[in-house]
Tab-separated table of C-alpha atoms and ligand atoms in Angstrom:
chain	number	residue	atom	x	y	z
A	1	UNK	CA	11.659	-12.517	18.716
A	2	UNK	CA	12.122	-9.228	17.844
A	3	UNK	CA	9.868	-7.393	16.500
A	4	UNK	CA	9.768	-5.546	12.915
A	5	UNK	CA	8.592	-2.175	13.917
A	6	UNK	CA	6.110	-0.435	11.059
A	7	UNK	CA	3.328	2.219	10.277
A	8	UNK	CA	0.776	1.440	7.156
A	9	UNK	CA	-0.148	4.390	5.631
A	10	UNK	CA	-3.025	3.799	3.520
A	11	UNK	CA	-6.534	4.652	2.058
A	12	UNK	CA	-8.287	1.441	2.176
A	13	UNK	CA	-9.787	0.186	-0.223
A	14	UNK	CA	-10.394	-3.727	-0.281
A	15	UNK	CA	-6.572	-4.431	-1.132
A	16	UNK	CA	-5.251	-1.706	1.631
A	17	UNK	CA	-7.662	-3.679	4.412
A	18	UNK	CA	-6.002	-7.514	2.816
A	19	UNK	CA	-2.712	-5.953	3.864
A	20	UNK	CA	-3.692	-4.144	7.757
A	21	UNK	CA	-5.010	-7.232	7.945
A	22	UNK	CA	-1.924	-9.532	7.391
A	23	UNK	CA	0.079	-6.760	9.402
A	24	UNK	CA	-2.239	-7.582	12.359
A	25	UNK	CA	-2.312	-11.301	12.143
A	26	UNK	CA	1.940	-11.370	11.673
A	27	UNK	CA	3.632	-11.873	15.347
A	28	UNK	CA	6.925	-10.803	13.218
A	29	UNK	CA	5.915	-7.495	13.317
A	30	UNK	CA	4.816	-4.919	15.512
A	31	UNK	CA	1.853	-2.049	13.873
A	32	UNK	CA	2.701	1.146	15.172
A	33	UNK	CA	-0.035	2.861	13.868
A	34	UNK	CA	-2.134	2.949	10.245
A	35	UNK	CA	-1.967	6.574	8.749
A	36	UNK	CA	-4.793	7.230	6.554
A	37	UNK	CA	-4.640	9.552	3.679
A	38	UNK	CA	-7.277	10.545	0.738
A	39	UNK	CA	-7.073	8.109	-2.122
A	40	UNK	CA	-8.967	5.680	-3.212
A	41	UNK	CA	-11.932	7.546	-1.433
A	42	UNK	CA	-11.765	10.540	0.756
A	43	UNK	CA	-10.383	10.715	3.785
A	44	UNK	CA	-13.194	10.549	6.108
A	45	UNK	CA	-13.932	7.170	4.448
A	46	UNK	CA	-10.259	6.006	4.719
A	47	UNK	CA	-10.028	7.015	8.398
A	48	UNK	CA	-13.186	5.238	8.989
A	49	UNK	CA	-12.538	2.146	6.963
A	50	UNK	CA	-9.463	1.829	8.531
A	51	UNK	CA	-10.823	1.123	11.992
A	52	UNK	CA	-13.566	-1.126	10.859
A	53	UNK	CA	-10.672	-3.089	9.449
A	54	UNK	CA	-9.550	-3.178	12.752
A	55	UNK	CA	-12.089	-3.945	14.524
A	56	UNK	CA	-12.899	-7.222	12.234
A	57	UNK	CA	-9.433	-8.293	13.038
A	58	UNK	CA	-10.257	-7.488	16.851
A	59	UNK	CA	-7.221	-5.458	17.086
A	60	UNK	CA	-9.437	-1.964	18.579
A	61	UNK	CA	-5.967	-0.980	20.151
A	62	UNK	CA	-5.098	-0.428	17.097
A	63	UNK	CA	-3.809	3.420	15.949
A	64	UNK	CA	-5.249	4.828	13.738
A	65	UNK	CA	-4.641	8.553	12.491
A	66	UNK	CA	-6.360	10.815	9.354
A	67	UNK	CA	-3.463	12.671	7.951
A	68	UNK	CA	-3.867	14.673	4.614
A	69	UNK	CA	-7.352	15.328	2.746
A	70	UNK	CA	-5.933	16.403	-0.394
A	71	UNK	CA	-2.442	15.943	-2.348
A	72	UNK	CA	0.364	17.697	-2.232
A	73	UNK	CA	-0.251	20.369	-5.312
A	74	UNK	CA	-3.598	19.038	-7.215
A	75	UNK	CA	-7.146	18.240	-6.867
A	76	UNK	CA	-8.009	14.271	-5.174
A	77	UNK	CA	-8.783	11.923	-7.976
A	78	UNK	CA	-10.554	9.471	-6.082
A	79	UNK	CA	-11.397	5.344	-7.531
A	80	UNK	CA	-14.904	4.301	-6.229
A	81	UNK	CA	-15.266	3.174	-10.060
A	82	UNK	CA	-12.659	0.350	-8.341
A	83	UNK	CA	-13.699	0.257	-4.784
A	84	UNK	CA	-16.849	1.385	-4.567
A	85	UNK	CA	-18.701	4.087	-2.968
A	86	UNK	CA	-17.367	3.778	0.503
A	87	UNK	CA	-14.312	2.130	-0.631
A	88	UNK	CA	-14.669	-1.140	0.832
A	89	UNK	CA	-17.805	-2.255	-0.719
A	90	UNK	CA	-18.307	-5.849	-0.238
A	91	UNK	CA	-20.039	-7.243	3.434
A	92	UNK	CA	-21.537	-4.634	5.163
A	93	UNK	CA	-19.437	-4.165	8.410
A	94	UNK	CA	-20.158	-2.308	11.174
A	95	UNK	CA	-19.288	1.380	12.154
A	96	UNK	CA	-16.344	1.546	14.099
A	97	UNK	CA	-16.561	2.394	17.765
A	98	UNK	CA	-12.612	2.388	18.482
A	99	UNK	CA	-11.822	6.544	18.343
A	100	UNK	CA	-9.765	7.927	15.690
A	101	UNK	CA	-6.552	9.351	17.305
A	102	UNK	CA	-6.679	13.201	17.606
A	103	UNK	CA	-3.308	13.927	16.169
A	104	UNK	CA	-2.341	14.622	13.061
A	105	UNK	CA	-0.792	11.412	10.850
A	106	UNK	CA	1.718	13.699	9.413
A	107	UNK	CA	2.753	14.389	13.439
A	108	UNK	CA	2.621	11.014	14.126
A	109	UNK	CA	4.879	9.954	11.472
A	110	UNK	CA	7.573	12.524	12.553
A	111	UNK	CA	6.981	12.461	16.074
A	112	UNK	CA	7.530	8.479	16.038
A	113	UNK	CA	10.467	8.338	13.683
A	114	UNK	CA	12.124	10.927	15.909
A	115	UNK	CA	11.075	8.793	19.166
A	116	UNK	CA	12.270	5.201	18.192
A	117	UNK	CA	15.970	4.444	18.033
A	118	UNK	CA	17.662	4.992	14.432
A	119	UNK	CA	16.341	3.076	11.810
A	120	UNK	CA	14.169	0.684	13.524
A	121	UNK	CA	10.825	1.923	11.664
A	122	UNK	CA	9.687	1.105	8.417
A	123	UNK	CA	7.215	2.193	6.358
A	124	UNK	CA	4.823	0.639	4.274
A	125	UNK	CA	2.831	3.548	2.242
A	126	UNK	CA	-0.256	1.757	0.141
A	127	UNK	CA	-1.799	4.856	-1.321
A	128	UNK	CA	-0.893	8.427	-2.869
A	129	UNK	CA	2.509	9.400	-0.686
A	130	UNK	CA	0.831	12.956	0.122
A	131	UNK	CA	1.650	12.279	4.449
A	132	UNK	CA	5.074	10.739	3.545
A	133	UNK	CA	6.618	13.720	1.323
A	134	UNK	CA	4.669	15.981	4.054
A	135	UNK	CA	6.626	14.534	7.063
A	136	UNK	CA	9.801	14.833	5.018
A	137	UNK	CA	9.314	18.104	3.956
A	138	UNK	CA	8.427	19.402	7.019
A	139	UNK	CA	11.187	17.267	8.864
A	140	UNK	CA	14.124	16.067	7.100
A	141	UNK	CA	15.887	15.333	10.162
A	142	UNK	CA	13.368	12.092	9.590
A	143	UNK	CA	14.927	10.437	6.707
A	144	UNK	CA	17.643	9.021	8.067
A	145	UNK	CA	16.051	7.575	10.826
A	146	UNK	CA	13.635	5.498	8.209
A	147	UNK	CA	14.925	1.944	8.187
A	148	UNK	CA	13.128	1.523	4.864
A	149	UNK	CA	10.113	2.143	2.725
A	150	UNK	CA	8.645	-0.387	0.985
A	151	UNK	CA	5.524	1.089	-1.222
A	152	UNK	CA	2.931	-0.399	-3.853
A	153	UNK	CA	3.172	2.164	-6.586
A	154	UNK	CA	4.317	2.875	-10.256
A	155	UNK	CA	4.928	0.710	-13.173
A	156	UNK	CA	7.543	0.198	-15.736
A	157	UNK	CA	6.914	-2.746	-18.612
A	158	UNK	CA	2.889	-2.755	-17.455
A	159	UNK	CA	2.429	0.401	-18.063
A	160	UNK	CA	-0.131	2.270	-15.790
A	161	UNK	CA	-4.007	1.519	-14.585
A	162	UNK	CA	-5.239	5.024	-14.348
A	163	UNK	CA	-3.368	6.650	-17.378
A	164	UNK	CA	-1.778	4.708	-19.814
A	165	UNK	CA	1.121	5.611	-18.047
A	166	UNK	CA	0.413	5.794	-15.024
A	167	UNK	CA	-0.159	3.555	-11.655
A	168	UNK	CA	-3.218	5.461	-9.553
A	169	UNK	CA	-0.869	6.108	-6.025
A	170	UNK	CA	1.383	7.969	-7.783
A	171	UNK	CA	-0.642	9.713	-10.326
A	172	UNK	CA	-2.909	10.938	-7.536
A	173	UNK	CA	-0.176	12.751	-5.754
A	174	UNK	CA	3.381	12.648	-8.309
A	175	UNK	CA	5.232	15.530	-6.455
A	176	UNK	CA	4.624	13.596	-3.678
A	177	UNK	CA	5.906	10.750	-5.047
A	178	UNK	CA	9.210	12.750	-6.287
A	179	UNK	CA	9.723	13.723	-2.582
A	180	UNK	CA	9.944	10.619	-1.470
A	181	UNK	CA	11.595	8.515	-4.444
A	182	UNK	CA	14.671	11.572	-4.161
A	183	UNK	CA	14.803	11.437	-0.611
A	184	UNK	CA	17.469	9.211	-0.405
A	185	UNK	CA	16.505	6.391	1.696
A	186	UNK	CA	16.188	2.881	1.289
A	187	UNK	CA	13.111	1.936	-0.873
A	188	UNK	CA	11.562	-0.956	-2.449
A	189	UNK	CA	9.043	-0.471	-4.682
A	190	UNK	CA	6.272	-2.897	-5.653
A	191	UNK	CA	4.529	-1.555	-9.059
A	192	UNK	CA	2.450	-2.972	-10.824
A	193	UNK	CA	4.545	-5.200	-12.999
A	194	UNK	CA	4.494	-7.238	-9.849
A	195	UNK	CA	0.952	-6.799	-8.783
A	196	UNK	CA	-0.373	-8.000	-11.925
A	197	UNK	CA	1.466	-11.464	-11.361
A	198	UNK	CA	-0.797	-11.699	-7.692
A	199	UNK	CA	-4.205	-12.637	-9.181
A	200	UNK	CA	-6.455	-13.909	-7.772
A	201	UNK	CA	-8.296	-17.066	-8.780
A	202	UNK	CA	-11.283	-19.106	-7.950
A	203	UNK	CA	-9.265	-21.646	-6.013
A	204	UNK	CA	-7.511	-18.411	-3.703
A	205	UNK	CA	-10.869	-16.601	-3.307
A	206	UNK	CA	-12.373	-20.189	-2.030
A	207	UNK	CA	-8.853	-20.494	0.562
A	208	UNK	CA	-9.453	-16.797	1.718
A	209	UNK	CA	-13.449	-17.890	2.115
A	210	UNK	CA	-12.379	-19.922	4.424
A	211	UNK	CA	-9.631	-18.888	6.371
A	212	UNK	CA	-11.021	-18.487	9.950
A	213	UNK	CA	-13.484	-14.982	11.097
A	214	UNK	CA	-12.438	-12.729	8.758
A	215	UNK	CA	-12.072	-15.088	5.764
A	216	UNK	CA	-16.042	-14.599	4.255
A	217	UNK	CA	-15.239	-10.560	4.802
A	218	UNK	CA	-11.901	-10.639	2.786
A	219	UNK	CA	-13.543	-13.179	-0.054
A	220	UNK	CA	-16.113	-10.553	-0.216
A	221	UNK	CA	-13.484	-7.973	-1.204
A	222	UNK	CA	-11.729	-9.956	-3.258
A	223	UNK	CA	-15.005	-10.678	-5.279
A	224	UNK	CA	-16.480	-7.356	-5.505
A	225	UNK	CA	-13.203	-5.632	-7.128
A	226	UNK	CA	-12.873	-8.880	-9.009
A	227	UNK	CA	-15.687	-7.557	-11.260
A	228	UNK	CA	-14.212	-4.473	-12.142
A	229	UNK	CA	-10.418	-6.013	-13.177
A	230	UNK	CA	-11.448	-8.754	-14.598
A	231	UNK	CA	-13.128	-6.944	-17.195
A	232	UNK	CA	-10.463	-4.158	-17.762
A	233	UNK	CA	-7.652	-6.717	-17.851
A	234	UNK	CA	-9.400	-9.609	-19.026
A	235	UNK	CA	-7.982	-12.024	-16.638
A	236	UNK	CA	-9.519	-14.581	-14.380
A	237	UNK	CA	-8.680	-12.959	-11.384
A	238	UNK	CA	-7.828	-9.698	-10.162
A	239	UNK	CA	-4.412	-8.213	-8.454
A	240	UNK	CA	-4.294	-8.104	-4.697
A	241	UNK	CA	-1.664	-4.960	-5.102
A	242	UNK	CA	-1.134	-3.812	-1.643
A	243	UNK	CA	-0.159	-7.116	0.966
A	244	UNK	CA	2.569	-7.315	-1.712
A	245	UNK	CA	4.511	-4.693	0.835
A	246	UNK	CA	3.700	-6.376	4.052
A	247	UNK	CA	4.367	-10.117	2.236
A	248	UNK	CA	8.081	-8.589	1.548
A	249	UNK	CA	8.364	-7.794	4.850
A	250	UNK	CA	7.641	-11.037	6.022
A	251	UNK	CA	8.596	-13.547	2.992
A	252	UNK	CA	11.329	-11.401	1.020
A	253	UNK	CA	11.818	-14.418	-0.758
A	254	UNK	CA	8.859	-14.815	-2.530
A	255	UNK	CA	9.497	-11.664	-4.674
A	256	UNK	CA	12.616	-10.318	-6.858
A	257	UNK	CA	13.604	-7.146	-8.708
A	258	UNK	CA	16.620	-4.371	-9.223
A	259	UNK	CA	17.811	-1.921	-7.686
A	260	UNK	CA	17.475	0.710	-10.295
A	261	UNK	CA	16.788	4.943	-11.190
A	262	UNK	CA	13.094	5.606	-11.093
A	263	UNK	CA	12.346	8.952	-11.806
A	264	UNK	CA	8.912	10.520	-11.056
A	265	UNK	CA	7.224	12.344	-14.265
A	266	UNK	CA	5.591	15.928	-12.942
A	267	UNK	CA	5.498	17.566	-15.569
A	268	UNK	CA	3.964	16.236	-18.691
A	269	UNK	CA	-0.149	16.047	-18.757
A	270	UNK	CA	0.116	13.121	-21.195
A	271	UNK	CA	2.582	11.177	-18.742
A	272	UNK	CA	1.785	12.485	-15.608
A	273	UNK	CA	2.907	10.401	-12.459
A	274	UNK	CA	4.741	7.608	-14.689
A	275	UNK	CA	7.500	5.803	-12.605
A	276	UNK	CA	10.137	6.249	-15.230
A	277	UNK	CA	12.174	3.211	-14.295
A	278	UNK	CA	15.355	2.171	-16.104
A	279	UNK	CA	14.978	-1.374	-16.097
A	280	UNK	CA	17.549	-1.917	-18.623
A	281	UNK	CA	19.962	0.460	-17.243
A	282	UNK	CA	20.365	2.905	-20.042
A	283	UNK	CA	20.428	6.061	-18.304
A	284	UNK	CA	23.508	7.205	-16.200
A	285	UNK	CA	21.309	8.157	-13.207
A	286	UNK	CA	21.886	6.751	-9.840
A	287	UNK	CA	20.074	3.854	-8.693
A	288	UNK	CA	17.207	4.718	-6.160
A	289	UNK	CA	14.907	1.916	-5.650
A	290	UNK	CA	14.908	-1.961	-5.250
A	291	UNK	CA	12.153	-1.925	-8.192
A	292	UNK	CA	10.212	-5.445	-7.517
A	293	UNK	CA	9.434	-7.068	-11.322
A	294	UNK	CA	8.493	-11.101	-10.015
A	295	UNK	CA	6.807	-12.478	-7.442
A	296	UNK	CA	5.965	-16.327	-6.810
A	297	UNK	CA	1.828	-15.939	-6.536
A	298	UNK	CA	1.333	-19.459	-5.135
A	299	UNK	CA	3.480	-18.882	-1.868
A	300	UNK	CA	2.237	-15.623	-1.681
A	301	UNK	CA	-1.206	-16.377	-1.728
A	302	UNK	CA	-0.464	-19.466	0.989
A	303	UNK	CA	0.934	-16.768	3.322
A	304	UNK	CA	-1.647	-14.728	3.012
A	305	UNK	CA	-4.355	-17.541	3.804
A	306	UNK	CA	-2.358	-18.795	6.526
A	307	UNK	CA	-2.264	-15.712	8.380
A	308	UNK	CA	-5.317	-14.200	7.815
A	309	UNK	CA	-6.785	-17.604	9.497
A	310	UNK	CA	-4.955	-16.814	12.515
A	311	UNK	CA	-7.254	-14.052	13.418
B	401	BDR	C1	-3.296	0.965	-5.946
B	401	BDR	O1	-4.364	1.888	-6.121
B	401	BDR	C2	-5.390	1.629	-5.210
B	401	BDR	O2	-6.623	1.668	-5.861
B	401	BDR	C3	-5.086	0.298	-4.573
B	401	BDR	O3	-5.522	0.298	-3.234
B	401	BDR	C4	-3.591	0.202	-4.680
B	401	BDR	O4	-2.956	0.856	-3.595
B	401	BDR	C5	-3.182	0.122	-7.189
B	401	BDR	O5	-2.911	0.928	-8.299
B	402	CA	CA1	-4.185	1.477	-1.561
């Protein structure tokens, strides 16, 4: 079989570690490497949570590189109101003994996209885009080469879940986010109009629970940000946002959308980082993104539990 080459970049977070995790335990694809970036928490934490994740999936090989501490043009707005103080609160893991690699994410992006044939690597950013608009910026010569990206970020119909208006990976960094949604290359978004279909429930946490050694850990997750959603969105679960990209890769299937313009707001304080997204196709703008709107939550839940027991 041949392998689906990819890099996570990320700044786990509970939901970031569900999808390394499924990454790891997938023989369809091959990790490259996990770029971490400031997000959810900062990136010291993200770096470090990255390669616990690792370890509890007893993948140590694993590469792991910090890449950028701050975004692009603004201050880090960090969540620990979501995932807690060190981002993946929950079990209490151990500190990781694998190293964090010495170089640079942001040289490790370009360095491997330049290295591997044409459009063999895709990427799967799960936090603020700050070391994916950096590599492009600083190498263009890269975005051809991408086979695809295929991010959690935005929102059209749900609106957003840090603003009103906005979704928190692209409010954290939006010019960022307007790098790489005008880049040019082949993108799928998932935003949260899809997210918010993959809740979790009682029955799911229970499946995760017991889905082989790192089952109790991911449960744990599951229930601590649980608390937090389930009381902003009133629901009886809570969206698992970011295995959404690595399910696509492996299940495409499971989810549908359009290819539509999404435009990234900059400008406006009141709107800042919306994903304006013509769903209806009213504007004359050129179609940029596979924009994912549906996903079917019971197969992608039974993928995730299958896998995840694998480890
Ligand atoms: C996104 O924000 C982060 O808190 C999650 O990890 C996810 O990537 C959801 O808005
Ligand atoms: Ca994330």
């Amino acid at each position: 079989m041949t392998k689906r080459k990819i890099i996570i970049d990320t700044d786990p977070g509970q939901d970031d570690a569900v999808a390394i995790l499924l990454a790891l335990a997938s023989p369809e694809l091959e990790l490259l490497g996990v770029t971490c970036v400031a997000g959810n928490v900062p990136l010291e934490l993200t770096a470090k949570n990255a390669r616990i994740v690792c370890e509890l999936a007893g993948r140590p090989e694993t590469r792991v590189f910090a890449g950028c501490d701050r975004p692009m043009a603004r201050k880090l707005v960090t969540a620990e109101h979501v995932h807690g103080k060190t981002g993946l609160d929950g079990i209490t893991l151990p500190d990781p003994i694998m190293p964090l690699e010495t170089q640079h994410a942001v040289d490790f992006l370009i360095e491997t996209l330049r290295r591997e044939p044409a459009g063999s690597v895709t990427l799967c950013p799960i936090a603020p885009l700050t070391n994916i608009a950096t590599a492009i910026q600083r190498a263009p010569d890269i975005v051809p080469r991408i086979a695809e990206i295929v991010l959690m970020g935005g929102g059209c119909f749900e609106g957003g879940n840090i603003t009103p208006a906005a979704e928190f990976n692209i409010y954290v960094d939006p010019e960022a986010a307007k790098i790489v949604f005008d880049a040019g290359v082949k993108l799928t978004v998932m935003p949260l109009d899809v997210t918010h279909k993959a809740l979790t429930n009682r029955a799911r946490v229970e499946a995760f629970r017991n889905a082989g050694r790192v089952g109790p850990a991911v449960a744990s997750w599951t229930d601590f940000f649980e608390r937090f959603d389930k009381e902003k969105y009133g629901s009886e679960g809570a969206p698992l946002h970011d295995p959404c990209t690595v399910a696509y890769l492996l299940r495409p299937e499971l989810f549908s959308g359009r290819f539509i313009n999404v435009e990234i707001e900059t400008g406006s304080d009141l709107t800042l980082g919306m994903t304006v997204a013509d769903w209806w196709r009213v504007s004359r703008r050129a179609p940029n993104a596979n924009f994912i709107g549906d996903v079917d939550a019971e197969g992608y839940f039974e993928l995730l539990t299958e896998r995840l027991a694998r480890l």
